[in-house]
XYZ file of C-alpha atoms in Angstrom:
773
model
C 33.316 42.236 41.325
C 34.249 40.713 37.800
C 31.228 40.458 35.769
C 30.452 38.223 33.213
C 30.317 41.030 30.117
C 33.913 39.785 30.832
C 33.468 35.928 31.209
C 35.577 35.360 27.591
C 38.508 37.103 29.398
C 39.575 34.320 32.135
C 42.188 31.829 31.383
C 43.807 29.129 33.079
C 46.462 28.278 35.733
C 50.054 28.108 35.230
C 49.981 24.404 35.550
C 48.252 21.738 33.651
C 44.679 22.712 33.375
C 42.573 21.579 36.172
C 39.948 19.492 33.814
C 43.094 17.331 32.962
C 41.017 14.149 34.224
C 38.474 15.313 31.769
C 40.451 16.270 28.736
C 42.605 12.949 29.026
C 38.971 11.003 28.819
C 37.920 13.035 25.984
C 41.277 12.553 24.241
C 40.937 8.830 24.607
C 37.348 8.534 23.109
C 38.807 10.701 20.390
C 41.509 8.343 19.417
C 38.865 5.586 19.489
C 36.812 7.253 16.996
C 39.457 8.412 14.710
C 40.384 4.461 14.549
C 36.956 3.362 14.028
C 36.368 6.285 11.069
C 39.909 4.939 9.629
C 38.828 1.214 9.605
C 35.306 2.664 8.016
C 37.503 4.575 5.057
C 39.780 1.219 4.721
C 36.812 -0.765 4.289
C 35.113 1.154 2.156
C 37.892 1.991 -0.354
C 39.139 -1.745 -0.390
C 37.298 -2.183 -3.639
C 39.732 0.835 -5.326
C 42.904 -1.191 -5.176
C 41.659 -4.784 -5.157
C 39.204 -4.765 -8.181
C 41.765 -5.312 -10.682
C 43.184 -8.026 -8.367
C 39.928 -9.718 -8.020
C 39.369 -9.532 -11.669
C 42.846 -11.436 -12.489
C 41.729 -14.220 -9.928
C 38.413 -14.520 -11.421
C 40.063 -14.536 -15.042
C 42.931 -16.958 -14.607
C 41.429 -19.751 -11.339
C 37.911 -19.040 -10.931
C 34.584 -20.211 -12.593
C 31.658 -18.561 -13.290
C 28.162 -19.510 -11.823
C 26.930 -19.244 -15.348
C 29.967 -22.146 -16.443
C 28.763 -24.371 -14.182
C 26.027 -25.646 -16.232
C 27.690 -25.832 -19.604
C 30.385 -27.937 -18.155
C 27.764 -30.391 -16.384
C 26.278 -30.744 -20.330
C 29.626 -32.206 -21.231
C 30.030 -34.509 -18.594
C 26.371 -35.705 -18.885
C 25.131 -36.489 -22.839
C 21.709 -37.840 -21.798
C 20.113 -34.783 -21.748
C 16.760 -33.917 -23.516
C 16.941 -31.209 -26.563
C 15.586 -28.628 -24.275
C 17.796 -29.121 -21.209
C 21.140 -29.009 -23.165
C 20.444 -25.719 -24.772
C 22.362 -23.162 -22.691
C 20.457 -19.940 -21.964
C 22.325 -16.926 -23.205
C 25.046 -15.281 -21.561
C 25.671 -11.726 -21.089
C 29.275 -10.681 -20.895
C 30.786 -8.039 -19.012
C 30.831 -5.483 -22.195
C 26.931 -6.402 -22.453
C 26.743 -8.487 -25.602
C 24.719 -11.733 -25.213
C 26.657 -15.207 -26.441
C 24.822 -18.458 -27.041
C 26.508 -20.906 -24.764
C 25.101 -24.143 -26.948
C 26.188 -25.632 -30.371
C 23.458 -27.571 -32.092
C 20.893 -29.701 -30.245
C 22.138 -32.867 -30.950
C 25.940 -33.045 -31.206
C 26.594 -32.004 -27.783
C 28.200 -28.385 -28.074
C 31.119 -29.251 -26.895
C 33.659 -27.853 -29.310
C 32.463 -23.789 -29.432
C 32.055 -23.773 -25.656
C 35.450 -25.168 -24.781
C 36.915 -22.605 -27.552
C 35.460 -19.691 -26.310
C 36.520 -20.316 -22.607
C 39.940 -21.110 -24.082
C 40.148 -17.198 -25.864
C 38.637 -15.937 -22.733
C 41.575 -17.206 -20.605
C 44.376 -16.111 -22.693
C 42.690 -12.713 -23.087
C 43.065 -12.340 -19.226
C 46.330 -13.350 -19.244
C 47.278 -10.847 -21.499
C 45.429 -8.224 -19.027
C 47.291 -9.361 -16.406
C 50.741 -9.308 -18.180
C 49.950 -5.878 -19.697
C 49.137 -4.578 -16.375
C 52.634 -5.598 -14.874
C 54.339 -4.058 -17.789
C 52.595 -0.585 -17.803
C 53.266 -0.599 -13.755
C 56.988 -2.325 -13.874
C 58.294 0.274 -16.557
C 56.239 2.835 -15.460
C 54.696 3.196 -18.984
C 51.788 5.445 -17.863
C 52.752 9.069 -17.309
C 50.377 8.774 -13.588
C 51.219 12.724 -13.326
C 49.681 13.563 -16.476
C 46.586 11.825 -16.012
C 46.011 13.327 -12.491
C 46.856 16.822 -13.892
C 43.600 16.370 -16.334
C 41.366 16.070 -13.436
C 42.360 19.712 -12.736
C 38.974 20.264 -14.859
C 36.974 18.861 -12.381
C 35.100 20.998 -9.571
C 37.305 19.144 -7.061
C 40.907 18.194 -6.536
C 41.045 14.877 -7.708
C 44.583 14.393 -6.677
C 43.534 15.150 -2.927
C 40.805 12.677 -3.007
C 42.555 9.951 -4.734
C 45.827 10.327 -2.455
C 43.141 10.240 0.298
C 41.176 7.162 -0.420
C 44.284 5.096 -1.151
C 46.636 5.903 1.916
C 45.462 2.699 3.395
C 47.488 0.952 0.543
C 50.526 3.204 1.456
C 53.333 0.817 1.968
C 56.607 2.738 1.585
C 55.684 5.585 4.292
C 55.850 8.306 2.425
C 52.232 9.528 2.698
C 50.714 8.754 -0.701
C 49.907 5.798 -3.018
C 52.128 5.960 -6.177
C 53.653 3.607 -8.547
C 56.580 2.496 -5.617
C 53.214 1.072 -3.668
C 51.670 -0.688 -6.291
C 55.448 -2.312 -7.170
C 55.155 -3.500 -3.503
C 51.463 -4.787 -3.697
C 52.275 -6.831 -6.797
C 55.266 -8.269 -5.041
C 57.645 -6.943 -7.372
C 59.579 -4.913 -4.322
C 59.977 -5.150 -0.791
C 58.359 -2.817 1.404
C 60.446 0.067 2.794
C 60.648 -0.434 6.723
C 60.263 2.971 8.432
C 61.480 3.696 11.616
C 58.638 4.783 14.389
C 60.339 8.028 15.119
C 61.589 9.192 11.487
C 57.833 11.559 11.100
C 58.538 14.638 8.972
C 57.778 16.738 11.899
C 60.992 14.901 13.608
C 63.221 15.270 10.460
C 62.204 19.078 9.930
C 64.915 21.646 10.982
C 63.543 25.091 11.277
C 66.581 27.951 10.224
C 66.321 31.086 11.638
C 65.419 32.822 8.471
C 62.697 30.366 7.628
C 60.999 31.145 10.919
C 57.218 32.825 10.291
C 55.261 34.551 12.218
C 52.807 32.906 14.561
C 49.274 32.634 13.189
C 46.448 34.625 14.681
C 44.803 32.779 17.306
C 41.170 32.660 16.229
C 42.639 30.709 13.241
C 42.594 26.992 12.953
C 45.188 24.693 11.383
C 44.597 23.254 8.177
C 45.811 20.052 7.741
C 47.841 20.136 4.331
C 46.422 18.807 1.077
C 49.130 16.858 0.545
C 51.868 14.861 2.944
C 54.858 17.022 4.040
C 58.134 15.576 2.916
C 61.065 15.503 5.432
C 62.815 19.034 5.582
C 59.709 20.957 4.990
C 58.811 23.343 6.983
C 55.212 23.624 8.051
C 52.593 25.673 9.698
C 52.592 23.832 12.989
C 56.645 24.272 13.071
C 56.486 28.142 13.211
C 57.372 29.399 16.993
C 54.905 30.503 19.313
C 53.429 30.771 22.626
C 53.758 27.119 24.529
C 50.649 28.209 26.139
C 48.234 30.793 24.171
C 47.464 34.189 25.786
C 44.288 35.425 26.802
C 42.749 37.459 24.084
C 41.109 39.925 26.258
C 41.830 41.042 29.787
C 39.482 43.572 31.016
C 41.495 44.858 34.394
C 44.678 46.559 35.897
C 47.565 44.878 35.517
C 49.814 42.574 37.901
C 52.465 40.043 37.170
C 49.892 36.734 37.087
C 50.370 33.816 35.199
C 49.035 34.650 31.514
C 46.331 31.435 32.159
C 45.156 32.865 35.367
C 41.914 34.585 35.778
C 41.127 38.260 35.393
C 40.853 40.552 38.493
C 39.194 44.061 39.930
C 40.786 46.853 41.867
C 41.721 45.641 45.571
C 44.702 47.374 46.742
C 46.428 50.348 46.027
C 49.447 48.939 46.460
C 51.859 49.901 43.752
C 53.281 46.825 42.264
C 54.179 48.252 38.703
C 54.457 50.969 36.117
C 51.380 51.469 33.937
C 53.486 50.938 30.619
C 53.521 47.179 31.663
C 49.864 45.859 31.558
C 47.836 42.548 30.787
C 47.160 42.118 27.294
C 43.581 43.738 26.752
C 41.867 43.279 23.004
C 43.149 40.876 20.759
C 46.720 42.378 19.378
C 46.724 44.817 16.077
C 48.027 42.720 12.965
C 51.793 42.472 13.021
C 53.712 45.194 11.782
C 57.115 45.292 10.545
C 58.169 48.499 12.579
C 61.804 48.587 13.889
C 64.361 51.326 15.176
C 63.880 54.260 12.503
C 60.881 52.998 11.034
C 57.189 52.580 11.879
C 53.973 52.291 9.645
C 50.757 54.720 9.374
C 48.288 51.526 9.909
C 48.646 48.269 11.587
C 45.770 47.090 8.440
C 49.206 47.595 6.565
C 51.695 46.475 8.723
C 52.765 43.359 6.674
C 53.639 45.808 3.598
C 56.584 47.248 5.729
C 59.829 46.635 4.191
C 62.533 44.985 5.855
C 64.392 47.195 8.674
C 67.771 47.661 9.093
C 68.289 45.408 12.173
C 66.860 42.767 10.072
C 69.249 43.571 7.119
C 72.299 43.795 9.450
C 70.888 40.509 11.428
C 71.322 38.649 8.008
C 74.559 39.960 6.745
C 76.329 38.498 10.328
C 78.607 35.571 9.839
C 78.951 34.824 13.172
C 76.066 36.276 15.438
C 76.385 37.204 18.748
C 76.281 34.843 21.882
C 73.022 37.046 22.453
C 71.316 36.535 19.012
C 72.008 33.034 18.920
C 69.921 32.243 22.123
C 67.370 34.493 21.117
C 67.023 32.540 18.090
C 67.032 29.274 19.780
C 64.014 30.611 22.051
C 62.460 31.636 18.926
C 62.649 28.265 16.967
C 60.965 26.063 19.874
C 57.914 24.885 17.705
C 54.610 25.207 19.180
C 53.902 21.476 17.895
C 56.695 20.066 19.645
C 55.757 21.956 23.069
C 52.251 20.929 22.920
C 53.275 17.422 21.841
C 55.697 17.126 25.072
C 52.295 18.403 27.198
C 50.453 15.636 25.784
C 53.097 13.019 26.410
C 53.463 14.179 29.715
C 49.845 13.998 30.537
C 49.865 10.247 28.971
C 52.277 9.460 31.544
C 50.268 9.940 34.468
C 46.695 9.999 34.018
C 44.781 11.488 36.519
C 42.855 9.066 38.851
C 39.241 10.738 39.961
C 37.439 7.595 41.470
C 37.905 6.298 44.927
C 36.376 2.557 45.484
C 32.599 3.799 45.784
C 32.701 6.074 42.587
C 34.223 2.533 40.654
C 30.845 0.983 41.540
C 28.842 3.703 39.917
C 31.019 4.283 36.818
C 28.401 3.434 33.960
C 26.199 6.199 35.562
C 28.999 8.855 36.385
C 30.347 8.021 32.875
C 26.841 8.747 31.145
C 26.496 11.746 32.788
C 29.698 12.735 31.803
C 29.265 12.074 28.247
C 26.339 14.548 28.436
C 28.572 17.227 29.500
C 31.411 16.385 26.740
C 28.713 16.683 24.421
C 27.724 20.309 25.819
C 24.628 19.581 27.206
C 25.280 21.260 30.152
C 21.738 21.484 31.386
C 21.274 17.636 30.961
C 24.426 16.840 32.707
C 23.778 19.134 35.735
C 20.531 17.400 36.002
C 21.992 13.722 35.845
C 24.712 14.650 38.063
C 22.297 16.207 40.850
C 20.572 13.010 40.489
C 23.605 10.686 41.341
C 24.268 13.292 44.089
C 20.878 12.807 45.530
C 21.586 8.955 44.989
C 24.757 8.539 46.081
C 25.855 11.838 48.232
C 28.776 9.981 49.612
C 30.321 9.748 45.739
C 33.176 12.612 45.414
C 32.978 12.120 41.628
C 29.279 12.613 41.108
C 29.653 15.913 43.532
C 32.547 17.132 41.044
C 30.502 16.359 38.281
C 27.999 18.276 39.470
C 30.235 21.268 40.279
C 31.606 21.161 36.588
C 28.224 21.113 35.088
C 27.166 24.121 36.788
C 30.464 25.745 35.910
C 29.487 25.285 32.088
C 26.161 26.589 32.992
C 27.064 29.484 34.234
C 29.384 30.339 31.363
C 26.704 29.675 29.087
C 24.337 31.774 30.752
C 26.606 34.117 32.133
C 25.556 33.922 35.445
C 27.721 34.928 38.433
C 25.283 33.429 40.909
C 25.255 29.853 38.940
C 29.088 29.832 39.196
C 28.971 30.698 42.594
C 27.048 27.264 43.087
C 29.800 25.895 41.321
C 32.670 27.215 43.680
C 30.541 25.947 46.702
C 30.594 22.565 44.789
C 33.960 21.943 44.028
C 34.576 22.681 47.966
C 32.139 20.191 49.268
C 33.446 17.392 46.734
C 37.130 18.471 48.309
C 35.780 17.920 51.674
C 34.072 14.593 51.296
C 35.931 11.395 53.152
C 37.771 9.280 50.886
C 38.389 11.657 48.092
C 40.971 10.564 45.662
C 44.081 12.780 45.653
C 43.668 13.835 41.981
C 40.519 14.779 42.187
C 40.773 16.852 45.435
C 43.490 18.698 43.652
C 41.431 19.432 40.686
C 38.329 20.533 42.671
C 40.371 22.984 44.654
C 42.573 24.303 41.853
C 39.378 25.219 39.933
C 37.514 26.455 42.932
C 40.550 29.175 43.329
C 40.319 29.916 39.558
C 37.039 30.900 39.698
C 37.066 32.405 42.969
C 40.041 34.784 41.277
C 37.376 35.331 38.380
C 34.757 36.825 40.641
C 37.427 38.944 42.438
C 37.408 37.066 45.477
C 41.515 37.124 45.662
C 41.493 36.790 49.276
C 39.358 33.529 49.109
C 41.465 32.118 46.453
C 44.614 32.885 48.125
C 43.167 30.687 50.956
C 42.258 27.793 48.574
C 45.693 27.632 47.171
C 47.409 28.095 50.747
C 45.484 24.606 51.847
C 46.224 23.268 48.701
C 49.987 23.839 48.851
C 49.401 22.380 52.666
C 48.325 19.036 51.198
C 50.435 18.652 48.360
C 53.807 20.465 49.815
C 56.158 18.694 46.677
C 53.839 20.226 43.947
C 55.985 23.176 42.489
C 53.044 24.201 40.090
C 50.793 24.823 43.036
C 53.420 27.019 44.669
C 53.470 29.066 41.638
C 50.111 29.554 41.193
C 50.160 30.582 45.117
C 52.661 33.475 44.092
C 50.262 34.632 41.431
C 47.608 34.943 44.194
C 49.861 37.058 46.091
C 50.629 39.378 43.033
C 47.089 39.768 42.333
C 46.105 40.884 46.075
C 49.625 43.453 45.405
C 51.516 41.572 48.109
C 55.098 41.524 46.334
C 56.688 40.384 49.432
C 54.622 37.048 49.801
C 54.895 36.460 46.105
C 59.027 36.902 46.646
C 59.219 34.234 49.631
C 57.220 31.765 47.408
C 59.108 32.314 44.054
C 62.302 31.787 46.706
C 60.795 28.496 48.110
C 60.695 27.404 44.338
C 63.742 28.165 43.193
C 64.867 26.611 45.920
C 63.647 23.445 45.331
C 63.368 23.650 41.500
C 66.293 26.275 40.433
C 65.458 25.761 36.752
C 61.673 26.549 37.146
C 61.004 28.848 34.118
C 57.422 30.216 35.728
C 59.144 31.086 38.687
C 62.070 33.010 37.392
C 59.939 35.062 35.069
C 57.890 36.292 38.166
C 60.912 36.209 40.197
C 62.363 38.503 37.676
C 59.470 40.420 37.626
C 59.127 41.510 41.164
C 62.795 42.394 41.378
C 62.194 44.684 38.645
C 59.532 46.249 40.795
C 61.737 46.899 43.563
C 64.414 48.940 40.986
C 66.595 45.890 41.495
C 67.668 46.359 37.527
C 70.593 44.271 37.277
C 69.490 41.359 39.310
C 66.041 41.121 37.656
C 67.517 40.553 33.874
C 68.951 37.026 34.227
C 65.760 35.594 35.656
C 63.676 37.425 33.204
C 66.067 36.302 30.487
C 66.381 32.512 31.583
C 63.024 32.327 32.218
C 61.928 33.297 28.927
C 64.706 31.125 27.436
C 63.196 27.972 29.150
C 59.978 28.230 27.019
C 57.917 26.455 29.977
C 54.043 27.524 30.102
C 53.094 30.474 31.434
C 56.684 32.524 30.580
C 55.761 33.600 26.947
C 53.866 36.542 27.951
C 54.530 40.283 26.459
C 54.824 41.271 29.921
C 57.874 39.725 30.604
C 59.372 40.509 27.237
C 58.370 44.150 27.918
C 59.861 44.137 31.501
C 63.044 42.481 30.444
C 63.761 44.944 27.469
C 62.586 47.865 29.833
C 65.662 46.345 32.143
C 68.114 46.113 29.269
C 67.521 49.460 28.262
C 67.855 50.830 31.495
C 71.090 49.116 32.149
C 72.603 50.425 28.538
C 72.280 47.512 26.650
C 70.958 47.408 23.068
C 69.738 43.695 23.182
C 66.787 44.933 24.248
C 65.603 45.692 21.070
C 66.243 42.066 20.077
C 63.698 40.825 23.032
C 61.446 43.455 21.755
C 61.514 42.331 18.172
C 61.065 38.675 19.780
C 58.207 39.737 21.319
C 56.489 41.622 18.567
C 57.048 38.159 16.214
C 55.471 36.116 18.950
C 52.559 38.323 18.420
C 52.894 40.712 22.041
C 53.853 43.971 20.316
C 51.920 45.608 17.246
C 55.857 46.497 16.494
C 59.078 47.079 17.858
C 58.364 50.597 18.559
C 54.696 50.293 19.428
C 54.654 47.899 22.606
C 51.831 48.721 24.600
C 49.686 45.656 25.830
C 45.893 46.580 25.832
C 45.017 47.248 22.615
C 42.050 47.284 19.830
C 43.161 45.532 16.709
C 43.193 47.531 13.496
C 43.517 50.960 14.808
C 45.581 53.422 12.753
C 48.970 53.658 14.223
C 51.643 56.066 13.742
C 53.554 58.376 16.668
C 52.836 62.057 15.519
C 49.225 63.122 14.619
C 48.174 66.646 13.448
C 44.886 68.348 14.771
C 43.491 67.505 11.386
C 44.127 63.687 11.362
C 42.736 63.242 14.795
C 39.421 65.289 13.838
C 39.427 67.023 17.272
C 40.473 70.197 15.737
C 37.682 72.432 17.845
C 39.262 70.768 21.037
C 42.995 71.997 19.960
C 41.450 75.813 19.189
C 40.353 75.999 22.513
C 43.661 74.962 24.132
C 45.415 76.985 22.088
C 43.356 80.082 22.059
C 42.612 79.891 26.205
C 46.719 78.479 26.929
C 47.294 81.758 29.055
C 44.160 81.150 31.292
C 44.743 77.193 31.967
C 48.723 78.734 32.196
C 47.521 81.008 35.079
C 45.573 78.507 36.941
C 47.948 75.980 37.019
C 50.584 78.437 38.163
C 48.165 79.681 40.838
C 47.914 76.221 41.917
C 51.710 75.416 42.106
C 52.182 78.985 44.169
C 49.645 77.845 47.095
C 52.394 75.025 47.688
C 49.569 72.569 49.062
C 50.960 69.172 47.623
C 47.987 69.231 44.702
C 51.378 68.321 42.663
C 52.424 64.642 43.431
C 55.434 62.998 42.314
C 55.290 60.756 39.698
C 55.076 57.156 40.895
C 55.341 54.865 38.251
C 59.295 54.614 38.307
C 59.913 56.108 35.106
C 62.434 58.873 35.896
C 65.858 57.809 35.776
C 66.516 61.179 37.662
C 65.103 64.524 38.664
C 61.794 65.836 39.623
C 58.720 65.282 38.160
C 55.245 66.200 39.585
C 51.436 66.075 38.373
C 48.417 67.617 39.166
C 45.153 65.497 38.063
C 41.988 66.666 36.873
C 40.101 63.930 35.209
C 41.310 60.150 35.481
C 39.728 57.087 33.686
C 36.755 59.491 32.284
C 35.853 60.897 35.810
C 36.633 63.752 37.744
C 39.678 63.354 40.285
C 38.015 64.316 43.370
C 37.582 68.262 44.084
C 40.584 69.061 41.865
C 38.791 71.350 39.651
C 37.860 73.614 42.447
C 41.338 75.269 42.291
C 41.098 75.353 37.905
C 37.457 76.479 37.562
C 37.797 77.824 34.658
C 39.989 75.004 33.075
C 37.557 72.455 33.709
C 34.804 74.707 31.932
C 36.650 74.636 29.108
C 37.018 71.155 28.639
C 33.203 70.116 29.874
C 31.750 69.797 26.484
C 34.480 67.690 24.871
C 33.507 64.120 25.760
C 36.366 62.937 23.601
C 38.295 63.855 26.660
C 36.538 63.986 29.927
C 35.090 60.373 29.030
C 37.992 58.979 27.848
C 38.204 56.049 30.266
C 41.609 55.013 29.190
C 43.123 58.466 29.782
C 43.880 61.373 31.920
C 43.654 64.812 32.000
C 46.548 66.677 34.272
C 49.387 69.600 34.750
C 52.745 68.071 34.178
C 55.778 70.227 35.836
C 59.324 68.655 35.291
C 62.192 70.203 36.938
C 65.620 71.094 35.285
C 68.266 67.939 35.320
C 65.159 65.422 34.807
C 65.226 62.685 32.564
C 62.385 59.892 31.954
C 63.435 56.400 30.587
C 62.208 55.284 27.362
C 58.411 53.770 28.018
C 55.438 53.229 26.269
C 51.863 53.767 27.154
C 49.460 51.009 28.305
C 46.953 51.076 25.460
C 46.780 52.104 21.809
C 43.212 53.523 22.313
C 44.057 56.721 23.305
C 46.099 60.019 21.830
C 48.106 62.264 24.080
C 47.947 66.177 23.802
C 50.722 68.165 25.368
C 50.058 72.198 25.474
C 52.636 74.139 26.339
C 52.427 76.426 29.075
C 55.852 77.611 31.149
C 58.497 76.352 28.043
C 62.305 77.286 28.617
C 63.765 78.301 25.445
C 66.559 75.659 25.192
C 66.914 72.121 26.739
C 63.719 70.612 27.010
C 62.556 67.781 24.383
C 60.364 64.770 23.521
C 61.408 61.884 21.660
C 58.697 59.422 19.617
C 60.101 56.697 18.107
C 63.092 57.927 16.123
C 61.496 61.672 15.885
C 62.262 64.500 18.414
C 60.717 67.639 18.568
C 59.938 70.629 21.610
C 57.344 72.250 23.000
C 55.950 75.807 22.630
C 53.887 77.873 24.832
C 50.319 77.894 23.264
C 50.677 75.289 21.015
C 49.542 71.621 21.315
C 51.699 68.847 20.262
C 49.921 65.387 19.610
C 51.271 61.988 20.021
C 50.550 57.970 20.432
C 52.187 57.486 23.728
C 51.326 53.621 23.120
C 54.801 53.983 20.854
C 58.204 54.470 22.729
C 59.005 57.740 24.113
C 61.533 59.610 26.058
C 61.876 63.034 27.781
C 64.696 65.435 28.509
C 64.355 68.466 30.956
C 68.252 70.191 30.309
C 66.770 73.776 30.972
C 67.963 76.324 33.962
C 64.233 76.226 34.789
C 60.931 74.196 35.269
C 58.981 73.267 32.266
C 54.899 73.263 32.849
C 52.562 71.396 29.948
C 48.484 70.331 30.291
C 48.000 66.807 29.461
C 44.729 66.186 27.728
C 44.490 62.314 26.760
C 41.610 61.586 24.089
C 39.896 58.476 22.444
C 41.531 57.132 19.488
C 39.490 59.078 16.633
C 38.939 55.320 14.764
C 37.337 53.864 17.761
C 33.290 53.340 17.337
C 30.843 55.055 19.971
C 29.860 51.551 21.231
C 33.772 50.368 21.775
C 34.444 53.808 23.948
C 31.117 52.884 26.362
C 32.035 49.358 26.333
C 36.082 49.279 26.690
C 37.279 49.267 30.413
C 38.788 51.832 32.348
C 42.507 51.872 32.224
């Protein structure tokens, strides 16, 4: 059963998220809040622009309150000497002026003269301002440049505050905007669709690598002009892959939940596994090149393949398709998904629920604010008061789901699963709510390892909504999670018959064909599915298996797909294509005993190699079937048998009884016997055997080969671009997460002893907590 220590590994289903309705309502609220915030900004910043305009109005046509008594004094001469004297007026520059003349003369002359000068100066100020703006007398750039001495970027602040007065649509407030506001120029009419993002055209050489999933996108300080590539336009997965998955590989939807062991049906070779930990930082490793550490990957020089592709004037059609696939902007894909969601807003309320909508919204608001416990209490009260309300019961299930995640409680999650079912079974339930409740129930059942229960839930959904292709895609994934490739194949054949262009169905159907060793048939489905760019297709497993199929078909374009998978963040490099990875581990194909730090283990193996060999030969001579054929579909031809002693950090049954001395030698080396992501086994390979190029599932281990019986000529192993040969009594050490290939062209069998050890840079805590492979 899946445990809540893996809770963060869960991910959504292949179609739109189950909480589509809640996401839409939340999006609407966010838009209203953004509009309200924009209105506040406009109200606060209005004086920044209109201050000068108001001054002009007051100076030219307005009358100050302080001037009213003066004009009354001119009209009515019959006033007392005390009343005729106007109190001092304080001007804007802080000087005080006496408004009256002599007591007996009425004082009209001096006051009228001051007002006239005031009007003249005001008019001069207005025309000076117009001249400055119209003839560009002031160098605004130099003025703003002086603001660099401030602790904040004055340019950004200024442009942010004046964005409300942007009249020409260029994203900032400048001289042209001032001319429009002063009536000296007509505002440019901007088409609605002429956004910088829509005008931007990505070129293949301008495509940057996708950012790490943990990073939040930062808004640029200045508005991006058309034709400029922005971080949002870098190609990435249409739907981000899960950062962690702690279970065995099956070709499920990359947004589906994790799953434990259920059946022993072989659905795929171990070289293609789910993404486990966050991928190492991207490196530029290509054919004939590798780096010594994934931390330094960005410093790798351009590879020959990259240089060659740049020199080509007319790329091949295959590469053109790859570039088209690579240049699908993530922002555009997300925009399309949002638009599609807006077109059809799910309706979760029936007639009765509409009468209590205010109460439901109040409880839902608590849930959206992250107050899951309060929301749960509110929905429980609603369910108790209105037991016939599907929406209230669905809200209760969602709140229980959130609380389960917060508390990491499987018991609470089971309550949520039951509540989803109860909500779907109520009479007069809205179809959209029925679909959302059962879909979420199936996902959470998968998370708990209830694969058969999830399959039954999805089968019910497909019966209710037979025309929903996405539900059938989910059903196919459920069959694959159970190891039922035949059931999944039947489902995807139905999907492709109804929707021949469905990319999600194509990649999964192509994978199933490849698992059946129908290499040539699988290639077009995998290729077209990846090129579709549909959600659920941008998955490292599909890049892996398409490249592998092309390699086996002798097609060199395999490395183009590996390169694209690397650029999409699925592979650490073109050579290193493991998918269960821990970030930041030293990455190199070949290792020395000193580099590993396991020199004692290497010395023990080499000193006792004859003892180990004799026990292995004795087991082989018994002909008891302890050497079982390789079952991972890695051989092109020949015979390859293995006899396993330890697997996933545990002894494999009673296998050590036949080789007791060998096992006793290894007992004290926990870096080997405790390696939950490795094996300890004998490997015998007969003449005429060829093992396809392949990679191991994880970068968390190193593999030692001790030569026991090695013919003088014809046996060799290639890892990346380096080929080596075994020697009897000597240990070879390599990282099998890098591509490697084996040939046995000798005249007799080859026998070696394989010992997997933890990667030396893994901490003790990581070794204890990483899941087994």
